[in-house]
mmCIF file of C-alpha atoms and ligand atoms in Angstrom:
data_model
loop_
_atom_site.group_PDB
_atom_site.id
_atom_site.type_symbol
_atom_site.label_atom_id
_atom_site.label_comp_id
_atom_site.label_asym_id
_atom_site.label_seq_id
_atom_site.Cartn_x
_atom_site.Cartn_y
_atom_site.Cartn_z
ATOM 1 C CA UNK C 1343 -18.693 167.669 37.719
ATOM 2 C CA UNK C 1344 -18.297 163.921 37.882
ATOM 3 C CA UNK C 1345 -21.770 162.739 38.954
ATOM 4 C CA UNK C 1346 -20.213 160.293 41.424
ATOM 5 C CA UNK C 1347 -19.158 163.312 43.499
ATOM 6 C CA UNK C 1348 -21.735 165.888 42.373
ATOM 7 C CA UNK C 1349 -24.480 163.689 43.783
ATOM 8 C CA UNK C 1350 -22.759 163.182 47.131
ATOM 9 C CA UNK C 1351 -23.863 165.202 50.133
ATOM 10 C CA UNK C 1352 -21.210 166.602 52.501
ATOM 11 C CA UNK C 1353 -20.086 163.672 54.669
ATOM 12 C CA UNK C 1354 -22.360 163.035 57.623
ATOM 13 C CA UNK C 1355 -19.392 163.597 59.983
ATOM 14 C CA UNK C 1356 -18.679 167.090 58.650
ATOM 15 C CA UNK C 1357 -22.403 167.877 58.468
ATOM 16 C CA UNK C 1358 -23.049 166.995 62.110
ATOM 17 C CA UNK C 1359 -19.822 168.632 63.357
ATOM 18 C CA UNK C 1360 -20.841 171.800 61.470
ATOM 19 C CA UNK C 1361 -24.261 171.768 63.152
ATOM 20 C CA UNK C 1362 -22.617 171.143 66.541
ATOM 21 C CA UNK C 1363 -20.398 174.201 66.013
ATOM 22 C CA UNK C 1364 -23.293 176.346 64.782
ATOM 23 C CA UNK C 1365 -25.526 175.432 67.741
ATOM 24 C CA UNK C 1366 -22.834 175.229 70.423
ATOM 25 C CA UNK C 1367 -23.807 171.577 70.961
ATOM 26 C CA UNK C 1368 -21.812 168.803 72.648
ATOM 27 C CA UNK C 1369 -20.274 166.814 69.795
ATOM 28 C CA UNK C 1370 -20.694 163.056 70.252
ATOM 29 C CA UNK C 1371 -20.947 162.665 66.472
ATOM 30 C CA UNK C 1372 -17.692 162.632 64.496
ATOM 31 C CA UNK C 1373 -15.230 160.165 65.993
ATOM 32 C CA UNK C 1374 -12.317 162.047 67.499
ATOM 33 C CA UNK C 1375 -10.968 162.106 71.056
ATOM 34 C CA UNK C 1376 -11.025 165.386 73.016
ATOM 35 C CA UNK C 1377 -8.754 164.353 75.893
ATOM 36 C CA UNK C 1378 -5.326 164.944 74.401
ATOM 37 C CA UNK C 1379 -2.649 162.595 73.076
ATOM 38 C CA UNK C 1380 0.596 160.895 74.087
ATOM 39 C CA UNK C 1381 2.919 163.854 74.754
ATOM 40 C CA UNK C 1382 6.059 161.865 73.980
ATOM 41 C CA UNK C 1383 4.843 161.020 70.474
ATOM 42 C CA UNK C 1384 4.030 164.677 69.799
ATOM 43 C CA UNK C 1385 7.454 165.689 71.196
ATOM 44 C CA UNK C 1386 9.116 163.301 68.721
ATOM 45 C CA UNK C 1387 7.244 164.966 65.872
ATOM 46 C CA UNK C 1388 8.326 168.424 67.078
ATOM 47 C CA UNK C 1389 11.928 167.254 67.290
ATOM 48 C CA UNK C 1390 11.716 165.802 63.785
ATOM 49 C CA UNK C 1391 10.178 169.028 62.504
ATOM 50 C CA UNK C 1392 13.028 171.246 63.705
ATOM 51 C CA UNK C 1393 15.898 168.749 63.629
ATOM 52 C CA UNK C 1394 14.955 166.427 60.775
ATOM 53 C CA UNK C 1395 14.187 166.720 57.097
ATOM 54 C CA UNK C 1396 11.253 168.685 55.750
ATOM 55 C CA UNK C 1397 11.615 167.441 52.179
ATOM 56 C CA UNK C 1398 9.843 164.576 50.444
ATOM 57 C CA UNK C 1399 10.429 161.287 52.212
ATOM 58 C CA UNK C 1400 10.738 158.081 50.135
ATOM 59 C CA UNK C 1401 7.491 157.419 48.293
ATOM 60 C CA UNK C 1402 6.560 154.244 50.164
ATOM 61 C CA UNK C 1403 7.359 155.848 53.530
ATOM 62 C CA UNK C 1404 10.310 156.364 55.903
ATOM 63 C CA UNK C 1405 12.198 153.072 56.275
ATOM 64 C CA UNK C 1406 12.011 153.416 60.071
ATOM 65 C CA UNK C 1407 8.208 153.608 59.974
ATOM 66 C CA UNK C 1408 7.852 150.730 57.518
ATOM 67 C CA UNK C 1409 10.052 148.609 59.833
ATOM 68 C CA UNK C 1410 8.056 149.716 62.847
ATOM 69 C CA UNK C 1411 4.713 148.775 61.244
ATOM 70 C CA UNK C 1412 5.994 145.298 60.315
ATOM 71 C CA UNK C 1413 7.507 144.772 63.796
ATOM 72 C CA UNK C 1414 4.346 146.069 65.466
ATOM 73 C CA UNK C 1415 2.109 143.584 63.683
ATOM 74 C CA UNK C 1416 4.540 140.746 64.400
ATOM 75 C CA UNK C 1417 4.560 141.611 68.115
ATOM 76 C CA UNK C 1418 0.857 142.370 68.529
ATOM 77 C CA UNK C 1419 -0.868 140.113 66.004
ATOM 78 C CA UNK C 1420 1.661 137.400 65.176
ATOM 79 C CA UNK C 1421 1.816 138.378 61.480
ATOM 80 C CA UNK C 1422 5.048 137.604 59.608
ATOM 81 C CA UNK C 1423 5.743 140.714 57.560
ATOM 82 C CA UNK C 1424 8.678 142.530 56.008
ATOM 83 C CA UNK C 1425 9.095 146.312 55.858
ATOM 84 C CA UNK C 1426 8.981 146.000 52.050
ATOM 85 C CA UNK C 1427 5.305 145.013 52.359
ATOM 86 C CA UNK C 1428 4.355 148.326 54.003
ATOM 87 C CA UNK C 1429 3.204 151.480 52.195
ATOM 88 C CA UNK C 1430 2.747 154.606 54.305
ATOM 89 C CA UNK C 1431 -0.234 156.759 53.323
ATOM 90 C CA UNK C 1432 -1.884 160.023 54.371
ATOM 91 C CA UNK C 1433 -4.405 158.316 56.598
ATOM 92 C CA UNK C 1434 -6.305 155.057 56.245
ATOM 93 C CA UNK C 1435 -8.925 156.696 54.008
ATOM 94 C CA UNK C 1436 -6.223 157.327 51.431
ATOM 95 C CA UNK C 1437 -4.878 153.788 51.787
ATOM 96 C CA UNK C 1438 -8.368 152.426 51.118
ATOM 97 C CA UNK C 1439 -8.800 154.693 48.086
ATOM 98 C CA UNK C 1440 -5.401 153.625 46.716
ATOM 99 C CA UNK C 1441 -6.195 149.933 47.235
ATOM 100 C CA UNK C 1442 -9.569 150.233 45.498
ATOM 101 C CA UNK C 1443 -8.391 152.158 42.458
ATOM 102 C CA UNK C 1444 -5.332 149.926 42.180
ATOM 103 C CA UNK C 1445 -7.222 146.633 42.282
ATOM 104 C CA UNK C 1446 -10.675 147.243 40.804
ATOM 105 C CA UNK C 1447 -11.223 147.471 37.044
ATOM 106 C CA UNK C 1448 -14.474 148.501 35.378
ATOM 107 C CA UNK C 1449 -17.080 145.757 35.760
ATOM 108 C CA UNK C 1450 -15.376 143.982 38.685
ATOM 109 C CA UNK C 1451 -17.662 143.072 41.550
ATOM 110 C CA UNK C 1452 -16.784 144.451 44.977
ATOM 111 C CA UNK C 1453 -18.437 143.099 48.117
ATOM 112 C CA UNK C 1454 -19.106 145.593 50.923
ATOM 113 C CA UNK C 1455 -20.938 145.337 54.229
ATOM 114 C CA UNK C 1456 -23.708 147.761 55.191
ATOM 115 C CA UNK C 1457 -23.620 149.836 57.305
ATOM 116 C CA UNK C 1458 -20.699 150.848 55.067
ATOM 117 C CA UNK C 1459 -18.123 153.511 55.927
ATOM 118 C CA UNK C 1460 -18.819 156.574 53.831
ATOM 119 C CA UNK C 1461 -15.665 156.744 51.714
ATOM 120 C CA UNK C 1462 -15.786 153.197 50.321
ATOM 121 C CA UNK C 1463 -18.620 153.331 47.784
ATOM 122 C CA UNK C 1464 -17.632 156.525 45.937
ATOM 123 C CA UNK C 1465 -14.172 155.028 45.375
ATOM 124 C CA UNK C 1466 -15.565 151.697 44.172
ATOM 125 C CA UNK C 1467 -17.805 153.590 41.736
ATOM 126 C CA UNK C 1468 -14.914 155.802 40.592
ATOM 127 C CA UNK C 1469 -12.985 152.652 39.727
ATOM 128 C CA UNK C 1470 -15.984 151.360 37.768
ATOM 129 C CA UNK C 1471 -16.590 148.544 40.242
ATOM 130 C CA UNK C 1472 -20.003 146.953 40.701
ATOM 131 C CA UNK C 1473 -20.936 147.066 44.408
ATOM 132 C CA UNK C 1474 -22.500 143.964 45.987
ATOM 133 C CA UNK C 1475 -23.865 144.944 49.377
ATOM 134 C CA UNK C 1476 -24.259 142.601 52.319
ATOM 135 C CA UNK C 1477 -26.879 144.091 54.651
ATOM 136 C CA UNK C 1478 -26.225 143.739 58.387
ATOM 137 C CA UNK C 1479 -29.020 144.588 60.799
ATOM 138 C CA UNK C 1480 -29.410 145.342 64.503
ATOM 139 C CA UNK C 1481 -29.374 144.238 67.181
ATOM 140 C CA UNK C 1482 -26.564 141.752 66.448
ATOM 141 C CA UNK C 1483 -25.191 142.904 63.031
ATOM 142 C CA UNK C 1484 -24.098 139.291 62.435
ATOM 143 C CA UNK C 1485 -22.537 137.938 59.224
ATOM 144 C CA UNK C 1486 -23.990 134.578 58.130
ATOM 145 C CA UNK C 1487 -22.815 131.880 55.757
ATOM 146 C CA UNK C 1488 -25.919 132.491 53.597
ATOM 147 C CA UNK C 1489 -25.191 136.201 53.229
ATOM 148 C CA UNK C 1490 -21.653 135.465 52.081
ATOM 149 C CA UNK C 1491 -22.749 132.671 49.716
ATOM 150 C CA UNK C 1492 -25.080 135.109 48.006
ATOM 151 C CA UNK C 1493 -22.616 138.007 47.735
ATOM 152 C CA UNK C 1494 -19.224 136.391 47.129
ATOM 153 C CA UNK C 1495 -18.966 134.479 43.848
ATOM 154 C CA UNK C 1496 -16.411 133.826 41.137
ATOM 155 C CA UNK C 1497 -17.215 137.304 39.809
ATOM 156 C CA UNK C 1498 -15.977 138.921 43.048
ATOM 157 C CA UNK C 1499 -12.704 140.763 42.608
ATOM 158 C CA UNK C 1500 -12.502 142.456 45.999
ATOM 159 C CA UNK C 1501 -14.066 142.178 49.443
ATOM 160 C CA UNK C 1502 -13.846 145.356 51.482
ATOM 161 C CA UNK C 1503 -14.153 144.489 55.161
ATOM 162 C CA UNK C 1504 -14.029 146.738 58.228
ATOM 163 C CA UNK C 1505 -13.308 145.072 61.576
ATOM 164 C CA UNK C 1506 -13.820 146.199 64.354
ATOM 165 C CA UNK C 1507 -16.753 147.808 62.634
ATOM 166 C CA UNK C 1508 -17.686 151.463 62.428
ATOM 167 C CA UNK C 1509 -20.475 152.533 63.084
ATOM 168 C CA UNK C 1510 -21.875 149.463 64.872
ATOM 169 C CA UNK C 1511 -19.052 148.859 67.377
ATOM 170 C CA UNK C 1512 -19.011 145.156 66.541
ATOM 171 C CA UNK C 1513 -15.849 143.051 66.609
ATOM 172 C CA UNK C 1514 -16.677 140.132 64.316
ATOM 173 C CA UNK C 1515 -16.048 136.788 65.992
ATOM 174 C CA UNK C 1516 -13.816 133.866 65.047
ATOM 175 C CA UNK C 1517 -16.663 132.053 63.279
ATOM 176 C CA UNK C 1518 -17.615 135.034 61.091
ATOM 177 C CA UNK C 1519 -13.977 135.745 60.222
ATOM 178 C CA UNK C 1520 -13.377 132.110 59.250
ATOM 179 C CA UNK C 1521 -16.468 132.095 57.004
ATOM 180 C CA UNK C 1522 -15.316 135.251 55.260
ATOM 181 C CA UNK C 1523 -11.796 133.915 54.729
ATOM 182 C CA UNK C 1524 -13.127 130.635 53.314
ATOM 183 C CA UNK C 1525 -15.347 132.519 50.876
ATOM 184 C CA UNK C 1526 -12.449 134.723 49.694
ATOM 185 C CA UNK C 1527 -10.187 131.721 49.168
ATOM 186 C CA UNK C 1528 -12.894 129.633 47.474
ATOM 187 C CA UNK C 1529 -13.666 132.388 44.971
ATOM 188 C CA UNK C 1530 -10.120 133.726 44.627
ATOM 189 C CA UNK C 1531 -11.071 137.217 45.821
ATOM 190 C CA UNK C 1532 -8.700 139.812 47.258
ATOM 191 C CA UNK C 1533 -9.611 141.272 50.671
ATOM 192 C CA UNK C 1534 -8.993 144.872 51.682
ATOM 193 C CA UNK C 1535 -9.335 144.960 55.454
ATOM 194 C CA UNK C 1536 -9.875 148.279 57.179
ATOM 195 C CA UNK C 1537 -8.601 147.411 60.659
ATOM 196 C CA UNK C 1538 -8.040 150.928 61.961
ATOM 197 C CA UNK C 1539 -9.757 150.057 65.254
ATOM 198 C CA UNK C 1540 -7.502 147.031 65.877
ATOM 199 C CA UNK C 1541 -6.289 148.406 69.230
ATOM 200 C CA UNK C 1542 -9.628 149.830 70.372
ATOM 201 C CA UNK C 1543 -11.191 146.589 71.632
ATOM 202 C CA UNK C 1544 -12.948 145.844 74.888
ATOM 203 C CA UNK C 1545 -13.655 143.142 77.452
ATOM 204 C CA UNK C 1546 -10.492 141.138 76.826
ATOM 205 C CA UNK C 1547 -11.049 140.674 73.088
ATOM 206 C CA UNK C 1548 -7.987 140.115 70.908
ATOM 207 C CA UNK C 1549 -7.949 141.520 67.383
ATOM 208 C CA UNK C 1550 -8.356 138.908 64.633
ATOM 209 C CA UNK C 1551 -6.698 140.119 61.444
ATOM 210 C CA UNK C 1552 -8.304 138.546 58.371
ATOM 211 C CA UNK C 1553 -4.777 138.178 56.931
ATOM 212 C CA UNK C 1554 -3.983 135.593 59.639
ATOM 213 C CA UNK C 1555 -6.635 133.132 58.376
ATOM 214 C CA UNK C 1556 -5.529 130.190 56.207
ATOM 215 C CA UNK C 1557 -4.910 131.251 52.608
ATOM 216 C CA UNK C 1558 -5.428 134.950 53.350
ATOM 217 C CA UNK C 1559 -1.890 136.334 53.792
ATOM 218 C CA UNK C 1560 -1.324 136.171 50.031
ATOM 219 C CA UNK C 1561 -4.591 137.912 49.158
ATOM 220 C CA UNK C 1562 -5.078 140.606 51.809
ATOM 221 C CA UNK C 1563 -4.323 144.326 51.865
ATOM 222 C CA UNK C 1564 -4.469 145.236 55.557
ATOM 223 C CA UNK C 1565 -5.002 148.864 56.431
ATOM 224 C CA UNK C 1566 -4.120 150.632 59.685
ATOM 225 C CA UNK C 1567 -4.120 154.131 61.177
ATOM 226 C CA UNK C 1568 -1.847 155.974 63.591
ATOM 227 C CA UNK C 1569 -4.684 158.422 64.243
ATOM 228 C CA UNK C 1570 -6.719 155.737 65.950
ATOM 229 C CA UNK C 1571 -3.786 154.134 67.778
ATOM 230 C CA UNK C 1572 -2.481 157.403 69.260
ATOM 231 C CA UNK C 1573 -5.616 159.579 69.437
ATOM 232 C CA UNK C 1574 -4.089 161.829 66.750
ATOM 233 C CA UNK C 1575 -6.842 161.783 64.150
ATOM 234 C CA UNK C 1576 -5.704 165.057 62.554
ATOM 235 C CA UNK C 1577 -2.282 163.688 61.641
ATOM 236 C CA UNK C 1578 -3.625 161.501 58.861
ATOM 237 C CA UNK C 1579 -0.854 158.918 58.940
ATOM 238 C CA UNK C 1580 -1.920 155.442 57.885
ATOM 239 C CA UNK C 1581 -0.593 152.468 55.972
ATOM 240 C CA UNK C 1582 -1.428 149.525 53.761
ATOM 241 C CA UNK C 1583 0.329 146.190 54.271
ATOM 242 C CA UNK C 1584 0.170 143.556 51.544
ATOM 243 C CA UNK C 1585 2.100 140.745 49.839
ATOM 244 C CA UNK C 1586 4.687 142.199 47.461
ATOM 245 C CA UNK C 1587 2.646 141.962 44.241
ATOM 246 C CA UNK C 1588 -0.418 143.624 45.737
ATOM 247 C CA UNK C 1589 1.781 146.156 47.547
ATOM 248 C CA UNK C 1590 3.356 147.160 44.222
ATOM 249 C CA UNK C 1591 -0.099 147.716 42.708
ATOM 250 C CA UNK C 1592 -1.231 149.822 45.672
ATOM 251 C CA UNK C 1593 2.014 151.845 45.565
ATOM 252 C CA UNK C 1594 1.510 152.544 41.857
ATOM 253 C CA UNK C 1595 -1.897 154.075 42.582
ATOM 254 C CA UNK C 1596 -0.747 155.842 45.747
ATOM 255 C CA UNK C 1597 2.056 157.653 43.895
ATOM 256 C CA UNK C 1598 -0.576 159.701 42.041
ATOM 257 C CA UNK C 1599 -2.679 160.511 45.095
ATOM 258 C CA UNK C 1600 -0.758 162.257 47.881
ATOM 259 C CA UNK C 1601 2.563 160.689 46.811
ATOM 260 C CA UNK C 1602 4.078 161.020 50.312
ATOM 261 C CA UNK C 1603 3.166 161.885 53.899
ATOM 262 C CA UNK C 1604 4.829 164.412 56.278
ATOM 263 C CA UNK C 1605 8.184 162.836 57.277
ATOM 264 C CA UNK C 1606 8.158 164.342 60.767
ATOM 265 C CA UNK C 1607 4.847 162.731 61.624
ATOM 266 C CA UNK C 1608 6.074 159.443 60.175
ATOM 267 C CA UNK C 1609 9.140 159.532 62.438
ATOM 268 C CA UNK C 1610 6.979 160.130 65.497
ATOM 269 C CA UNK C 1611 4.595 157.310 64.603
ATOM 270 C CA UNK C 1612 7.568 154.956 64.116
ATOM 271 C CA UNK C 1613 8.594 155.777 67.674
ATOM 272 C CA UNK C 1614 5.043 155.357 68.991
ATOM 273 C CA UNK C 1615 4.478 151.947 67.438
ATOM 274 C CA UNK C 1616 7.352 150.587 69.516
ATOM 275 C CA UNK C 1617 5.680 151.524 72.797
ATOM 276 C CA UNK C 1618 5.387 148.902 75.488
ATOM 277 C CA UNK C 1619 2.314 146.685 75.753
ATOM 278 C CA UNK C 1620 1.336 148.727 78.827
ATOM 279 C CA UNK C 1621 0.519 151.758 76.669
ATOM 280 C CA UNK C 1622 -1.977 149.782 74.601
ATOM 281 C CA UNK C 1623 -3.497 148.188 77.684
ATOM 282 C CA UNK C 1624 -3.925 151.556 79.401
ATOM 283 C CA UNK C 1625 -5.571 152.932 76.275
ATOM 284 C CA UNK C 1626 -8.073 150.081 76.211
ATOM 285 C CA UNK C 1627 -8.776 150.535 79.909
ATOM 286 C CA UNK C 1628 -9.445 154.269 79.452
ATOM 287 C CA UNK C 1629 -11.771 153.702 76.504
ATOM 288 C CA UNK C 1630 -13.563 150.928 78.377
ATOM 289 C CA UNK C 1631 -14.177 153.262 81.307
ATOM 290 C CA UNK C 1632 -15.523 155.962 78.973
ATOM 291 C CA UNK C 1633 -17.739 153.448 77.178
ATOM 292 C CA UNK C 1634 -19.137 152.122 80.442
ATOM 293 C CA UNK C 1635 -19.803 155.621 81.751
ATOM 294 C CA UNK C 1636 -21.730 156.623 78.613
ATOM 295 C CA UNK C 1637 -23.629 153.329 78.441
ATOM 296 C CA UNK C 1638 -24.704 153.563 82.103
ATOM 297 C CA UNK C 1639 -25.825 157.159 81.669
ATOM 298 C CA UNK C 1640 -27.766 156.313 78.512
ATOM 299 C CA UNK C 1641 -29.534 153.440 80.252
ATOM 300 C CA UNK C 1642 -30.406 155.749 83.167
ATOM 301 C CA UNK C 1643 -31.907 158.212 80.673
ATOM 302 C CA UNK C 1644 -34.065 155.450 79.171
ATOM 303 C CA UNK C 1645 -32.087 154.653 76.033
ATOM 304 C CA UNK C 1646 -31.605 151.096 74.771
ATOM 305 C CA UNK C 1647 -27.941 150.616 73.893
ATOM 306 C CA UNK C 1648 -26.500 147.871 71.669
ATOM 307 C CA UNK C 1649 -23.250 146.181 72.774
ATOM 308 C CA UNK C 1650 -20.033 148.029 71.845
ATOM 309 C CA UNK C 1651 -17.193 145.517 71.462
ATOM 310 C CA UNK C 1652 -14.669 147.885 69.888
ATOM 311 C CA UNK C 1653 -14.168 151.329 68.188
ATOM 312 C CA UNK C 1654 -14.961 154.725 69.760
ATOM 313 C CA UNK C 1655 -18.684 154.132 69.279
ATOM 314 C CA UNK C 1656 -21.858 152.834 70.818
ATOM 315 C CA UNK C 1657 -25.137 152.370 68.926
ATOM 316 C CA UNK C 1658 -28.485 153.333 70.416
ATOM 317 C CA UNK C 1659 -31.731 151.749 69.227
ATOM 318 C CA UNK C 1660 -34.221 154.633 69.082
ATOM 319 C CA UNK C 1661 -37.253 152.466 68.343
ATOM 320 C CA UNK C 1662 -36.507 150.185 71.289
ATOM 321 C CA UNK C 1663 -35.986 153.323 73.393
ATOM 322 C CA UNK C 1664 -39.556 154.419 72.680
ATOM 323 C CA UNK C 1665 -38.602 157.136 70.189
ATOM 324 C CA UNK C 1666 -40.732 157.206 67.050
ATOM 325 C CA UNK C 1667 -38.562 159.590 65.018
ATOM 326 C CA UNK C 1668 -36.275 158.219 62.338
ATOM 327 C CA UNK C 1669 -32.561 158.513 63.093
ATOM 328 C CA UNK C 1670 -31.842 161.439 60.753
ATOM 329 C CA UNK C 1671 -34.734 163.523 62.122
ATOM 330 C CA UNK C 1672 -33.748 162.676 65.686
ATOM 331 C CA UNK C 1673 -30.139 163.771 65.056
ATOM 332 C CA UNK C 1674 -31.127 167.017 63.295
ATOM 333 C CA UNK C 1675 -33.496 167.935 66.123
ATOM 334 C CA UNK C 1676 -31.266 166.762 68.980
ATOM 335 C CA UNK C 1677 -28.386 168.978 67.858
ATOM 336 C CA UNK C 1678 -30.604 172.042 67.391
ATOM 337 C CA UNK C 1679 -33.115 171.619 70.238
ATOM 338 C CA UNK C 1680 -31.227 169.674 72.908
ATOM 339 C CA UNK C 1681 -27.590 170.603 72.142
ATOM 340 C CA UNK C 1682 -26.024 167.247 71.340
ATOM 341 C CA UNK C 1683 -24.679 165.882 68.048
ATOM 342 C CA UNK C 1684 -24.935 162.188 67.107
ATOM 343 C CA UNK C 1685 -24.603 160.317 63.798
ATOM 344 C CA UNK C 1686 -27.622 158.668 62.130
ATOM 345 C CA UNK C 1687 -26.666 155.132 61.117
ATOM 346 C CA UNK C 1688 -28.958 155.258 58.045
ATOM 347 C CA UNK C 1689 -26.247 157.441 56.449
ATOM 348 C CA UNK C 1690 -24.112 154.280 56.209
ATOM 349 C CA UNK C 1691 -26.605 152.385 54.033
ATOM 350 C CA UNK C 1692 -26.605 152.755 50.250
ATOM 351 C CA UNK C 1693 -29.919 150.959 49.940
ATOM 352 C CA UNK C 1694 -32.738 149.880 52.260
ATOM 353 C CA UNK C 1695 -31.430 151.756 55.304
ATOM 354 C CA UNK C 1696 -32.041 150.824 58.919
ATOM 355 C CA UNK C 1697 -33.517 154.104 60.225
ATOM 356 C CA UNK C 1698 -33.791 153.455 63.935
ATOM 357 C CA UNK C 1699 -30.202 153.555 65.179
ATOM 358 C CA UNK C 1700 -27.859 156.413 66.068
ATOM 359 C CA UNK C 1701 -24.125 156.298 66.805
ATOM 360 C CA UNK C 1702 -22.512 158.101 69.741
ATOM 361 C CA UNK C 1703 -18.765 158.640 70.273
ATOM 362 C CA UNK C 1704 -17.449 158.036 73.787
ATOM 363 C CA UNK C 1705 -13.786 158.940 73.107
ATOM 364 C CA UNK C 1706 -14.290 162.020 75.263
ATOM 365 C CA UNK C 1707 -13.278 163.399 78.622
ATOM 366 C CA UNK C 1708 -15.673 162.937 81.515
ATOM 367 C CA UNK C 1709 -17.062 166.513 81.357
ATOM 368 C CA UNK C 1710 -17.945 166.121 77.680
ATOM 369 C CA UNK C 1711 -19.709 162.816 78.336
ATOM 370 C CA UNK C 1712 -21.592 164.320 81.289
ATOM 371 C CA UNK C 1713 -22.724 167.306 79.219
ATOM 372 C CA UNK C 1714 -23.664 164.981 76.335
ATOM 373 C CA UNK C 1715 -25.702 162.764 78.647
ATOM 374 C CA UNK C 1716 -27.557 165.733 80.113
ATOM 375 C CA UNK C 1717 -28.431 166.901 76.586
ATOM 376 C CA UNK C 1718 -29.464 163.391 75.522
ATOM 377 C CA UNK C 1719 -31.747 163.113 78.550
ATOM 378 C CA UNK C 1720 -33.300 166.416 77.472
ATOM 379 C CA UNK C 1721 -33.624 165.140 73.868
ATOM 380 C CA UNK C 1722 -35.454 162.062 75.049
ATOM 381 C CA UNK C 1723 -37.988 164.049 77.047
ATOM 382 C CA UNK C 1724 -38.415 166.524 74.196
ATOM 383 C CA UNK C 1725 -38.620 164.081 71.303
ATOM 384 C CA UNK C 1726 -39.992 160.804 72.694
ATOM 385 C CA UNK C 1727 -43.605 161.755 72.004
ATOM 386 C CA UNK C 1728 -43.000 162.857 68.417
ATOM 387 C CA UNK C 1729 -43.400 160.624 65.433
ATOM 388 C CA UNK C 1730 -41.537 160.977 62.148
HETATM 389 N N1 LIG P 2011 -13.748 158.057 61.121
HETATM 390 C C1 LIG P 2011 -14.473 159.144 61.698
HETATM 391 C C2 LIG P 2011 -15.824 158.697 62.215
HETATM 392 O O1 LIG P 2011 -16.253 157.620 61.907
HETATM 393 C C3 LIG P 2011 -14.765 160.263 60.740
HETATM 394 C C4 LIG P 2011 -13.664 160.745 59.870
HETATM 395 C C5 LIG P 2011 -14.155 161.788 58.933
HETATM 396 O O2 LIG P 2011 -14.803 162.754 59.343
HETATM 397 N N2 LIG P 2011 -13.922 161.584 57.682
HETATM 398 O O3 LIG P 2011 -16.462 159.439 62.902
#
């Protein structure tokens, strides 16, 4: 077996969901909503399944979806894009893989930010890239000019940037985004921006696409996900958007991965992306309410919570909450002994992990959050006295 994959454990999401199933625990680990989905979008997919084509769609995606993605980003983020810049993929994870293997050659340096989403590093290594890790730390997970000056140099080929950020729940601010863009331009690096949480933002924040910064449109591959926009994580419909030259490179790699994505789902997503602003506002309001409910309950149970500015997630500082266990031990014991699954944030570090923070998903109906909170209160009582 290729050692890059032989040495990998099962992803932390699958591992914790498996334990949650085995122990009948409330699953606040893997990030997926449990409250349903927009019925009209699903109805469109059903219609397209019985009334439309079930053969291969065009390799870069259905024209109607590629148009819809370009129009959506023009309307919501002010980006000037053509449908010919859009490549539809089987989820954002595939788009990221295609972008990495298309753009990284052996020996190229790739800058990534820790905590780093689990699929990035194996793909960088597969491509023969040399990872350069920027280490972000709690409680503020802030990117500084010094960190970027050290990591991004003339040897940098690619910067892989996730914003809003999973697992921390941070939405990087205008100052951090500007610093990153300046560094990419100065060193002629390409940016791959995983912006799948672009609509899941709280407290009046607007999404800041890196591609909108000066000099970035021509060097950015922007990645998005219908799963996150429509609470349909199982559909695995995503896309990469890039200037034509970069788009051609990504398409050349993508044609040997999944090649195409279910046409019926693409048609439904094309319809969904044209929804009124009110849909997106209601979604944010619902997620905000769920976040606030979980955060209040956690505080009542004695947990110290870090701010969640976007994504489905909130981070809890175990050490500050008076819990001496490391995050992985806490999560293993909480799922087995208290009946609640969380994700240890140390799993997102390739080196020198922060071991005191766990991630909880609040994209859940009220009953799930209530049951999760009851189990977390139990976990705190049970585990607070124990040391690692
Ligand atoms: N993006 C999801 C999360 O962060 C996990 C997806 C997966 O299991 N690969 O929880």
